[in-house]
């Protein structure tokens, strides 16, 4: 029942996909890619990568969220309140390294430290904290947000890399499926021809026109071809199962290719001849900016550059300025009691004498950038050569396909001529079988070449990162 359900699902979706043409039972490459893009688990993982990038930005922005704070410190002993110190407020960090703060202090106690003494109604304060040295142009919070933005952009390229690989693997398996199906059909037809010839030779023997040994040779030919047919049938069945690994539906339901669907026949296959030398040059020129692997290198370099700037900032001295105005609340409004004479300020300064840690970390960051740049150049050259390799294979296979198509026609003419000679008694069954075997081998060869040709055509898009 479970298998029947999966079969019905696949057939119904294929029916809708082919615009309701019930007679169209050919499962095409475009239909395969449609299933992969919409339902394959790897495709869903790719979409999760983008969601992760958005979540990383949201998390990094949390470093700039306003924060409420409150500190309460009390001591009671021997039925006496030694002290009660309350400090609460709000901090608002900003992108520019300035932090705004406002708060309220209310302290009391018989043993309260004099520096914590405030008016009976408490003390309001508000002010800013500014980094004038280290942290003026970049700090850890800003660096993390910049890196998160870079990571979010890189997830799109990572998704392209995943899907590019998945598409190409699926397309290679699709053409293996097409190839084994057409090879099986060749031997299915050859068995029928061998059976027909055996019956004709047997009748000729019974009439006294052919020797008995010809019937034995014809029978052996049937047996040999049946063995080959069974081998190719097994290869086709296994290729069908392997291709089914790429077919999924809603709720992560795996699908299976049934006998109701078939690959295109040899005569139905269209050779995708699209890439010219001019197009190839355009593809190669676009590799540094358009290939997802190169984009990932760019994003990695951007992230490393942010880290380098942060390390360089660490070499500067720390110089932090804090300023708070103070006001005693009276009645409903404490603003009227504001005075420029009531304030609290502080200055913090520090600088390591030798800066060995800071200078070492900065140099390490520069080395990482250089290593990545070397890797980027190497990767770019590898991608370029891979594209050229697929293009050269594409051109060579195009010529071989045309040559072997013509060879199949010539082998067919030789076979027909040999049959005529055999019927007139001027040839032997051995020569007829030999001619037919040569034709079968040529047909198998051209089927394999057509499969390789279409893979090489797709390989150009795959190597250049344009398949997805």
CSV table of C-alpha atoms in Angstrom, one decimal, residues 112-415:
chain,number,residue,atom,x,y,z
A,112,UNK,CA,27.1,53.9,54.0
A,113,UNK,CA,30.3,54.7,52.3
A,114,UNK,CA,30.4,58.5,51.9
A,115,UNK,CA,31.0,58.3,48.2
A,116,UNK,CA,27.7,56.5,47.8
A,117,UNK,CA,25.7,59.1,49.7
A,118,UNK,CA,22.8,60.7,47.7
A,119,UNK,CA,19.9,62.9,48.6
A,120,UNK,CA,17.0,61.3,50.5
A,121,UNK,CA,14.8,61.3,47.4
A,122,UNK,CA,17.5,59.6,45.4
A,123,UNK,CA,19.7,60.8,42.5
A,124,UNK,CA,18.9,60.8,38.8
A,125,UNK,CA,21.8,60.7,36.3
A,126,UNK,CA,22.2,60.6,32.6
A,127,UNK,CA,25.2,60.7,30.3
A,128,UNK,CA,27.4,59.1,27.6
A,129,UNK,CA,30.4,56.9,27.4
A,130,UNK,CA,32.8,57.4,24.4
A,131,UNK,CA,35.8,55.5,23.2
A,132,UNK,CA,38.2,58.1,21.9
A,133,UNK,CA,41.1,55.7,21.2
A,134,UNK,CA,40.7,52.0,20.8
A,135,UNK,CA,37.1,51.2,19.6
A,136,UNK,CA,36.5,54.6,18.0
A,137,UNK,CA,36.1,53.2,14.4
A,138,UNK,CA,35.4,49.6,15.1
A,139,UNK,CA,34.9,47.4,18.1
A,140,UNK,CA,33.8,43.7,18.7
A,141,UNK,CA,30.1,44.5,18.5
A,142,UNK,CA,30.4,46.3,15.2
A,143,UNK,CA,32.8,43.7,13.8
A,144,UNK,CA,30.4,40.8,14.7
A,145,UNK,CA,27.5,42.6,12.9
A,146,UNK,CA,29.6,43.2,9.8
A,147,UNK,CA,30.7,39.6,9.8
A,148,UNK,CA,27.1,38.5,10.2
A,149,UNK,CA,26.1,40.5,7.2
A,150,UNK,CA,29.0,38.9,5.2
A,151,UNK,CA,27.9,35.4,6.4
A,152,UNK,CA,24.3,36.1,5.4
A,153,UNK,CA,25.5,37.0,1.9
A,154,UNK,CA,27.8,34.0,1.7
A,155,UNK,CA,24.9,31.6,2.5
A,156,UNK,CA,23.4,32.4,-0.9
A,157,UNK,CA,26.6,31.4,-2.6
A,158,UNK,CA,26.8,28.2,-0.4
A,159,UNK,CA,23.3,27.3,-1.5
A,160,UNK,CA,24.4,27.7,-5.1
A,161,UNK,CA,27.4,25.4,-4.5
A,162,UNK,CA,25.2,22.8,-2.9
A,163,UNK,CA,22.6,22.9,-5.7
A,164,UNK,CA,25.2,23.1,-8.5
A,165,UNK,CA,26.7,19.8,-7.2
A,166,UNK,CA,23.3,18.2,-6.7
A,167,UNK,CA,22.0,19.2,-10.1
A,168,UNK,CA,25.1,17.8,-11.9
A,169,UNK,CA,25.1,14.5,-10.0
A,170,UNK,CA,21.4,14.1,-10.8
A,171,UNK,CA,21.8,15.0,-14.5
A,172,UNK,CA,24.7,12.5,-14.8
A,173,UNK,CA,22.5,9.8,-13.3
A,174,UNK,CA,19.6,10.8,-15.6
A,175,UNK,CA,21.7,10.3,-18.7
A,176,UNK,CA,23.0,7.0,-17.4
A,177,UNK,CA,19.3,6.1,-17.0
A,178,UNK,CA,18.6,7.2,-20.6
A,179,UNK,CA,21.6,5.4,-21.9
A,180,UNK,CA,20.9,2.0,-20.3
A,181,UNK,CA,17.2,2.2,-21.4
A,182,UNK,CA,18.2,2.7,-25.0
A,183,UNK,CA,20.9,0.1,-24.8
A,184,UNK,CA,18.4,-2.4,-23.5
A,185,UNK,CA,16.0,-1.5,-26.3
A,186,UNK,CA,18.7,-2.2,-28.8
A,187,UNK,CA,19.2,-5.8,-27.5
A,188,UNK,CA,15.4,-6.2,-27.1
A,189,UNK,CA,15.1,-5.5,-30.8
A,190,UNK,CA,18.2,-7.7,-31.7
A,191,UNK,CA,16.6,-10.7,-29.9
A,192,UNK,CA,13.4,-10.3,-31.9
A,193,UNK,CA,15.5,-10.1,-35.1
A,194,UNK,CA,17.5,-13.2,-34.1
A,195,UNK,CA,14.3,-15.1,-33.3
A,196,UNK,CA,12.8,-14.1,-36.7
A,197,UNK,CA,15.9,-15.2,-38.5
A,198,UNK,CA,16.0,-18.5,-36.6
A,199,UNK,CA,12.5,-19.3,-37.7
A,200,UNK,CA,13.3,-18.4,-41.3
A,201,UNK,CA,16.5,-20.5,-41.3
A,202,UNK,CA,14.7,-23.4,-39.7
A,203,UNK,CA,12.0,-23.3,-42.4
A,204,UNK,CA,14.7,-23.2,-45.1
A,205,UNK,CA,16.3,-26.2,-43.5
A,206,UNK,CA,13.1,-28.1,-43.5
A,207,UNK,CA,12.7,-27.2,-47.2
A,208,UNK,CA,16.2,-28.4,-47.9
A,209,UNK,CA,17.6,-24.9,-48.8
A,210,UNK,CA,19.9,-24.5,-45.8
A,211,UNK,CA,22.2,-26.9,-43.9
A,212,UNK,CA,21.3,-28.0,-40.3
A,213,UNK,CA,24.4,-26.2,-38.9
A,214,UNK,CA,22.8,-22.8,-39.9
A,215,UNK,CA,19.9,-23.5,-37.5
A,216,UNK,CA,22.4,-24.2,-34.7
A,217,UNK,CA,24.2,-21.0,-35.4
A,218,UNK,CA,21.0,-19.0,-35.4
A,219,UNK,CA,19.9,-20.6,-32.1
A,220,UNK,CA,23.2,-19.8,-30.5
A,221,UNK,CA,22.9,-16.2,-31.7
A,222,UNK,CA,19.5,-16.0,-29.9
A,223,UNK,CA,21.0,-17.3,-26.7
A,224,UNK,CA,23.9,-14.9,-26.8
A,225,UNK,CA,21.7,-11.9,-27.4
A,226,UNK,CA,19.3,-12.9,-24.7
A,227,UNK,CA,22.2,-13.0,-22.2
A,228,UNK,CA,23.2,-9.5,-23.3
A,229,UNK,CA,19.6,-8.3,-23.1
A,230,UNK,CA,19.3,-9.5,-19.5
A,231,UNK,CA,22.5,-7.8,-18.6
A,232,UNK,CA,21.4,-4.5,-20.0
A,233,UNK,CA,17.9,-4.9,-18.4
A,234,UNK,CA,19.6,-5.3,-15.0
A,235,UNK,CA,21.7,-2.2,-15.7
A,236,UNK,CA,18.6,-0.2,-16.6
A,237,UNK,CA,16.7,-1.4,-13.5
A,238,UNK,CA,19.6,-0.4,-11.2
A,239,UNK,CA,20.0,3.0,-13.0
A,240,UNK,CA,16.2,3.5,-12.4
A,241,UNK,CA,16.6,2.9,-8.7
A,242,UNK,CA,19.7,5.2,-8.5
A,243,UNK,CA,17.8,8.0,-10.2
A,244,UNK,CA,14.8,7.5,-7.9
A,245,UNK,CA,17.2,8.6,-5.1
A,246,UNK,CA,16.8,12.2,-6.4
A,247,UNK,CA,13.0,12.1,-6.4
A,248,UNK,CA,11.2,13.4,-3.3
A,249,UNK,CA,7.8,14.9,-2.6
A,250,UNK,CA,6.0,16.8,0.1
A,251,UNK,CA,6.7,15.8,3.7
A,252,UNK,CA,10.0,14.3,2.7
A,253,UNK,CA,8.3,11.4,0.9
A,254,UNK,CA,10.6,9.5,-1.4
A,255,UNK,CA,9.3,8.7,-4.8
A,256,UNK,CA,10.0,5.8,-7.2
A,257,UNK,CA,10.1,5.8,-11.0
A,258,UNK,CA,7.6,3.2,-12.2
A,259,UNK,CA,7.2,1.4,-15.5
A,260,UNK,CA,4.6,4.0,-16.5
A,261,UNK,CA,7.4,6.5,-17.1
A,262,UNK,CA,10.3,6.0,-19.5
A,263,UNK,CA,13.3,7.9,-20.6
A,264,UNK,CA,13.3,9.5,-24.1
A,265,UNK,CA,14.1,7.1,-27.0
A,266,UNK,CA,17.3,7.7,-29.0
A,267,UNK,CA,15.4,9.4,-31.8
A,268,UNK,CA,13.7,11.7,-29.3
A,269,UNK,CA,16.9,13.0,-27.8
A,270,UNK,CA,17.8,16.6,-28.7
A,271,UNK,CA,21.5,17.4,-28.6
A,272,UNK,CA,22.0,20.6,-26.6
A,273,UNK,CA,24.5,22.5,-28.8
A,274,UNK,CA,24.6,25.9,-27.2
A,275,UNK,CA,28.1,26.9,-26.3
A,276,UNK,CA,30.3,28.7,-28.9
A,277,UNK,CA,33.8,30.0,-28.6
A,278,UNK,CA,32.4,33.6,-28.0
A,279,UNK,CA,30.1,32.3,-25.3
A,280,UNK,CA,32.9,30.4,-23.8
A,281,UNK,CA,35.0,33.5,-23.5
A,282,UNK,CA,32.2,35.3,-21.8
A,283,UNK,CA,31.8,32.5,-19.3
A,284,UNK,CA,35.5,32.4,-18.5
A,285,UNK,CA,35.6,36.2,-18.0
A,286,UNK,CA,32.6,36.0,-15.6
A,287,UNK,CA,34.3,33.3,-13.4
A,288,UNK,CA,36.0,35.7,-10.9
A,289,UNK,CA,32.7,37.5,-10.0
A,290,UNK,CA,29.9,35.0,-10.9
A,291,UNK,CA,31.2,31.6,-9.8
A,292,UNK,CA,29.8,30.8,-6.3
A,293,UNK,CA,33.1,29.3,-5.2
A,294,UNK,CA,34.9,32.6,-6.1
A,295,UNK,CA,32.1,34.5,-4.3
A,296,UNK,CA,32.8,32.5,-1.2
A,297,UNK,CA,36.4,33.4,-1.4
A,298,UNK,CA,35.4,37.1,-1.7
A,299,UNK,CA,33.1,36.8,1.4
A,300,UNK,CA,35.9,35.0,3.3
A,301,UNK,CA,38.3,37.8,2.5
A,302,UNK,CA,35.7,40.4,3.5
A,303,UNK,CA,35.4,38.7,6.9
A,304,UNK,CA,39.1,38.4,7.3
A,305,UNK,CA,39.5,42.1,6.5
A,306,UNK,CA,37.0,43.0,9.2
A,307,UNK,CA,39.1,40.9,11.6
A,308,UNK,CA,42.3,42.7,10.5
A,309,UNK,CA,40.7,46.1,11.1
A,310,UNK,CA,39.7,44.9,14.6
A,311,UNK,CA,43.2,43.6,15.3
A,312,UNK,CA,44.7,46.9,14.1
A,313,UNK,CA,42.3,48.8,16.4
A,314,UNK,CA,43.7,46.9,19.3
A,315,UNK,CA,47.1,48.6,18.8
A,316,UNK,CA,45.6,51.9,19.7
A,317,UNK,CA,45.6,53.0,23.4
A,318,UNK,CA,42.4,52.7,25.4
A,319,UNK,CA,41.0,56.1,26.1
A,320,UNK,CA,37.4,56.0,27.4
A,321,UNK,CA,35.5,59.1,28.5
A,322,UNK,CA,32.5,58.9,30.8
A,323,UNK,CA,30.3,61.9,31.6
A,324,UNK,CA,27.1,61.9,33.6
A,325,UNK,CA,25.0,64.9,34.7
A,326,UNK,CA,23.3,64.6,38.1
A,327,UNK,CA,20.0,65.8,39.3
A,328,UNK,CA,18.0,65.5,42.6
A,329,UNK,CA,14.3,64.7,41.9
A,330,UNK,CA,12.0,67.3,43.5
A,331,UNK,CA,8.3,67.0,43.0
A,332,UNK,CA,7.2,65.7,39.6
A,333,UNK,CA,9.9,67.1,37.5
A,334,UNK,CA,13.6,66.9,38.2
A,335,UNK,CA,14.7,68.7,35.0
A,336,UNK,CA,14.2,72.1,36.6
A,337,UNK,CA,16.8,71.2,39.1
A,338,UNK,CA,19.5,70.4,36.5
A,339,UNK,CA,22.7,72.3,37.0
A,340,UNK,CA,25.9,72.1,34.9
A,341,UNK,CA,27.7,72.2,38.2
A,342,UNK,CA,26.3,68.7,39.2
A,343,UNK,CA,28.1,66.1,37.2
A,344,UNK,CA,30.3,63.0,37.4
A,345,UNK,CA,33.0,62.2,34.9
A,346,UNK,CA,35.9,59.9,34.4
A,347,UNK,CA,38.7,59.1,32.0
A,348,UNK,CA,40.3,55.7,31.5
A,349,UNK,CA,43.6,55.2,29.8
A,350,UNK,CA,45.8,52.1,29.2
A,351,UNK,CA,48.4,51.0,26.7
A,352,UNK,CA,50.7,47.9,26.8
A,353,UNK,CA,54.4,48.8,26.7
A,354,UNK,CA,55.5,46.4,24.0
A,355,UNK,CA,52.2,45.5,22.2
A,356,UNK,CA,53.6,42.1,21.4
A,357,UNK,CA,50.2,40.3,21.6
A,358,UNK,CA,48.4,43.0,19.6
A,359,UNK,CA,51.1,43.2,16.9
A,360,UNK,CA,51.3,39.4,16.7
A,361,UNK,CA,47.6,39.0,16.2
A,362,UNK,CA,47.6,41.7,13.5
A,363,UNK,CA,50.3,40.0,11.6
A,364,UNK,CA,48.5,36.6,11.9
A,365,UNK,CA,45.4,38.3,10.4
A,366,UNK,CA,47.4,39.6,7.5
A,367,UNK,CA,48.9,36.1,6.9
A,368,UNK,CA,45.4,34.6,6.8
A,369,UNK,CA,44.4,37.1,4.1
A,370,UNK,CA,47.4,36.3,2.0
A,371,UNK,CA,46.8,32.6,2.3
A,372,UNK,CA,43.2,33.0,1.2
A,373,UNK,CA,44.2,35.2,-1.7
A,374,UNK,CA,46.7,32.5,-2.9
A,375,UNK,CA,43.9,29.9,-2.6
A,376,UNK,CA,41.5,32.1,-4.5
A,377,UNK,CA,44.0,32.5,-7.4
A,378,UNK,CA,44.5,28.7,-7.5
A,379,UNK,CA,40.8,28.0,-7.4
A,380,UNK,CA,40.1,30.5,-10.2
A,381,UNK,CA,42.7,28.8,-12.4
A,382,UNK,CA,41.3,25.3,-11.6
A,383,UNK,CA,37.7,26.5,-12.5
A,384,UNK,CA,38.9,28.0,-15.7
A,385,UNK,CA,40.7,24.9,-16.8
A,386,UNK,CA,37.7,22.7,-15.8
A,387,UNK,CA,35.4,24.8,-18.0
A,388,UNK,CA,37.8,24.6,-20.9
A,389,UNK,CA,38.1,20.8,-20.4
A,390,UNK,CA,34.4,20.3,-20.5
A,391,UNK,CA,34.2,22.6,-23.6
A,392,UNK,CA,36.9,20.6,-25.4
A,393,UNK,CA,35.1,17.4,-24.6
A,394,UNK,CA,31.9,18.9,-25.8
A,395,UNK,CA,33.4,19.9,-29.1
A,396,UNK,CA,35.1,16.5,-29.6
A,397,UNK,CA,32.0,14.5,-28.7
A,398,UNK,CA,29.9,16.6,-31.1
A,399,UNK,CA,32.1,15.5,-33.9
A,400,UNK,CA,32.1,11.9,-32.7
A,401,UNK,CA,28.4,11.7,-32.5
A,402,UNK,CA,28.0,12.9,-36.1
A,403,UNK,CA,30.6,10.4,-37.3
A,404,UNK,CA,29.0,7.5,-35.5
A,405,UNK,CA,25.5,8.4,-36.6
A,406,UNK,CA,26.7,8.2,-40.2
A,407,UNK,CA,28.6,4.9,-39.3
A,408,UNK,CA,25.3,3.4,-38.0
A,409,UNK,CA,23.7,4.2,-41.4
A,410,UNK,CA,26.6,2.6,-43.2
A,411,UNK,CA,26.6,-0.5,-41.0
A,412,UNK,CA,22.8,-0.7,-41.7
A,413,UNK,CA,23.4,-0.6,-45.5
A,414,UNK,CA,26.1,-3.3,-45.2
A,415,UNK,CA,23.7,-5.5,-43.2
